[in-house]
C-alpha cells in the first residue's frame, strides 16, 4: 500500500526512523497530530512520508516548550509557525526575566546572609511590575522633595530629581536587577529618606544664597578642589598645614561640617553607585576620601569666626 510521498510504514518502522518511542508516536497519533494514513490488513496503523516531517516538527516544538494544543493547530495549519514562534518567544522572555529575578534575589541573600523577612522583602521588590516600580520610586522622591525649598518646580531641582531616578531597562542584566532590589530596599528606609531630604534642603539653601550673586560652586566640587591637593600631599587633617583648607571651607559655608556629615553618609554614596548600575551610567568616582579628610579636619580644629561645636560633633559611624 503506497501513497504519493513514498511507501507506508508501520509505527515500529516510524519509531526507528525518528528515534521516538512507539508509545510517543501512538500518543501523538491518538491526538490527531500525526494521524495514520491507513491501516494494514491486520488493522495496524500505517504512516506516510509526511508523518516523518510532522514528527520532526513536533519534537522540535516540544523541545522549545510549545504545548500540544498549539502544535495541533500548527500541523493543521490553523496557526502559522511564525505566529506560534512569536507567542512562545514572548513567553520565554517572561520566563527568562523571572529566572533573572530569582537569581538576583538568591545571590543577594547568599551575599548578605539575609534573614527570612529580608529575603521575602527582596523577592517582592524584584517581582514588581514597571508601573509598581515607578510608583515606589515616585513615593520616595515625593517624600524627599515635596514641601522642601526645592519643590517649586525649578529647572535645577527637576534635574536633580531626574538624576536620582532609576530606570531599569526592559531586558536588565542580573547585576542591574540586584542593584534595583538593593536600591528599592534602601529607598524605603525612613532614616535614608530623611538624609536625602536634608541634602535637598541644603541644595535649596545654596541655590537661594546664590541668587543675585552669580553662580556659586557646589559644596562637593569645592571640597574636592580644596582637599584633593593636600590629601595627595599626605597632609594629615590635624596638621597646621591643614588650617588654610579649613578656613576656606568655613568661608564657603559656616555650617559646612553639618552639611559634609550628611553628604558623607555612606548610604548616599551607595545610592549613587546602585543608580549608575541600574541606569547603565559610568561608575561614579568616590568622594569619600576627600569628605572624610574634610570632616576630620573640621572636627579637630577650632572653627574660624568662633562658630562653636565643630570639635564636639560625634564621630561618623
PDB file of N, CA and C in Angstrom, residues 23-36 45 54 68-69 71-73 75:
ATOM      1  N   UNK A  23       5.324   4.350  21.869  1.00  0.00           N
ATOM      2  CA  UNK A  23       4.330   4.931  22.763  1.00  0.00           C
ATOM      3  C   UNK A  23       4.122   6.417  22.473  1.00  0.00           C
ATOM      4  N   UNK A  24       5.223   7.159  22.213  1.00  0.00           N
ATOM      5  CA  UNK A  24       5.118   8.592  21.941  1.00  0.00           C
ATOM      6  C   UNK A  24       4.390   8.833  20.623  1.00  0.00           C
ATOM      7  N   UNK A  25       4.718   8.044  19.602  1.00  0.00           N
ATOM      8  CA  UNK A  25       4.060   8.223  18.301  1.00  0.00           C
ATOM      9  C   UNK A  25       2.574   7.897  18.419  1.00  0.00           C
ATOM     10  N   UNK A  26       2.256   6.841  19.147  1.00  0.00           N
ATOM     11  CA  UNK A  26       0.850   6.484  19.335  1.00  0.00           C
ATOM     12  C   UNK A  26       0.113   7.612  20.080  1.00  0.00           C
ATOM     13  N   UNK A  27       0.787   8.227  21.036  1.00  0.00           N
ATOM     14  CA  UNK A  27       0.201   9.345  21.790  1.00  0.00           C
ATOM     15  C   UNK A  27      -0.143  10.498  20.839  1.00  0.00           C
ATOM     16  N   UNK A  28       0.825  10.883  19.984  1.00  0.00           N
ATOM     17  CA  UNK A  28       0.576  11.974  19.043  1.00  0.00           C
ATOM     18  C   UNK A  28      -0.485  11.582  18.018  1.00  0.00           C
ATOM     19  N   UNK A  29      -0.485  10.326  17.630  1.00  0.00           N
ATOM     20  CA  UNK A  29      -1.464   9.854  16.659  1.00  0.00           C
ATOM     21  C   UNK A  29      -2.879   9.904  17.233  1.00  0.00           C
ATOM     22  N   UNK A  30      -3.025   9.459  18.488  1.00  0.00           N
ATOM     23  CA  UNK A  30      -4.346   9.463  19.125  1.00  0.00           C
ATOM     24  C   UNK A  30      -4.908  10.871  19.270  1.00  0.00           C
ATOM     25  N   UNK A  31      -4.045  11.870  19.333  1.00  0.00           N
ATOM     26  CA  UNK A  31      -4.496  13.252  19.494  1.00  0.00           C
ATOM     27  C   UNK A  31      -4.606  13.989  18.163  1.00  0.00           C
ATOM     28  N   UNK A  32      -4.493  13.251  17.075  1.00  0.00           N
ATOM     29  CA  UNK A  32      -4.704  13.837  15.767  1.00  0.00           C
ATOM     30  C   UNK A  32      -3.576  14.677  15.243  1.00  0.00           C
ATOM     31  N   UNK A  33      -2.420  14.661  15.938  1.00  0.00           N
ATOM     32  CA  UNK A  33      -1.289  15.469  15.489  1.00  0.00           C
ATOM     33  C   UNK A  33      -0.562  14.777  14.345  1.00  0.00           C
ATOM     34  N   UNK A  34      -0.424  13.465  14.436  1.00  0.00           N
ATOM     35  CA  UNK A  34       0.192  12.669  13.366  1.00  0.00           C
ATOM     36  C   UNK A  34      -0.752  11.497  13.069  1.00  0.00           C
ATOM     37  N   UNK A  35      -1.814  11.753  12.337  1.00  0.00           N
ATOM     38  CA  UNK A  35      -2.778  10.678  12.085  1.00  0.00           C
ATOM     39  C   UNK A  35      -2.217   9.650  11.093  1.00  0.00           C
ATOM     40  N   UNK A  36      -2.611   8.408  11.220  1.00  0.00           N
ATOM     41  CA  UNK A  36      -2.153   7.390  10.254  1.00  0.00           C
ATOM     42  C   UNK A  36      -2.774   7.636   8.880  1.00  0.00           C
ATOM     43  N   UNK A  45      -1.728   0.448  12.277  1.00  0.00           N
ATOM     44  CA  UNK A  45      -1.616   1.795  11.684  1.00  0.00           C
ATOM     45  C   UNK A  45      -0.413   1.849  10.733  1.00  0.00           C
ATOM     46  N   UNK A  54       6.167  15.688  10.095  1.00  0.00           N
ATOM     47  CA  UNK A  54       5.352  16.161  11.218  1.00  0.00           C
ATOM     48  C   UNK A  54       6.005  15.839  12.557  1.00  0.00           C
ATOM     49  N   UNK A  68       0.900  21.069  23.350  1.00  0.00           N
ATOM     50  CA  UNK A  68       0.224  20.258  22.333  1.00  0.00           C
ATOM     51  C   UNK A  68      -0.919  20.986  21.628  1.00  0.00           C
ATOM     52  N   UNK A  69      -1.727  21.785  22.316  1.00  0.00           N
ATOM     53  CA  UNK A  69      -2.800  22.494  21.593  1.00  0.00           C
ATOM     54  C   UNK A  69      -2.270  23.361  20.462  1.00  0.00           C
ATOM     55  N   UNK A  71       0.678  22.985  18.953  1.00  0.00           N
ATOM     56  CA  UNK A  71       1.283  22.107  17.949  1.00  0.00           C
ATOM     57  C   UNK A  71       0.208  21.555  17.027  1.00  0.00           C
ATOM     58  N   UNK A  72      -0.930  21.136  17.597  1.00  0.00           N
ATOM     59  CA  UNK A  72      -2.025  20.604  16.782  1.00  0.00           C
ATOM     60  C   UNK A  72      -2.511  21.654  15.780  1.00  0.00           C
ATOM     61  N   UNK A  73      -2.590  22.919  16.212  1.00  0.00           N
ATOM     62  CA  UNK A  73      -3.050  23.986  15.315  1.00  0.00           C
ATOM     63  C   UNK A  73      -2.032  24.262  14.213  1.00  0.00           C
ATOM     64  N   UNK A  75       0.172  22.003  12.850  1.00  0.00           N
ATOM     65  CA  UNK A  75       0.166  20.936  11.856  1.00  0.00           C
ATOM     66  C   UNK A  75      -1.142  20.917  11.076  1.00  0.00           C
TER      67      UNK A  75
END
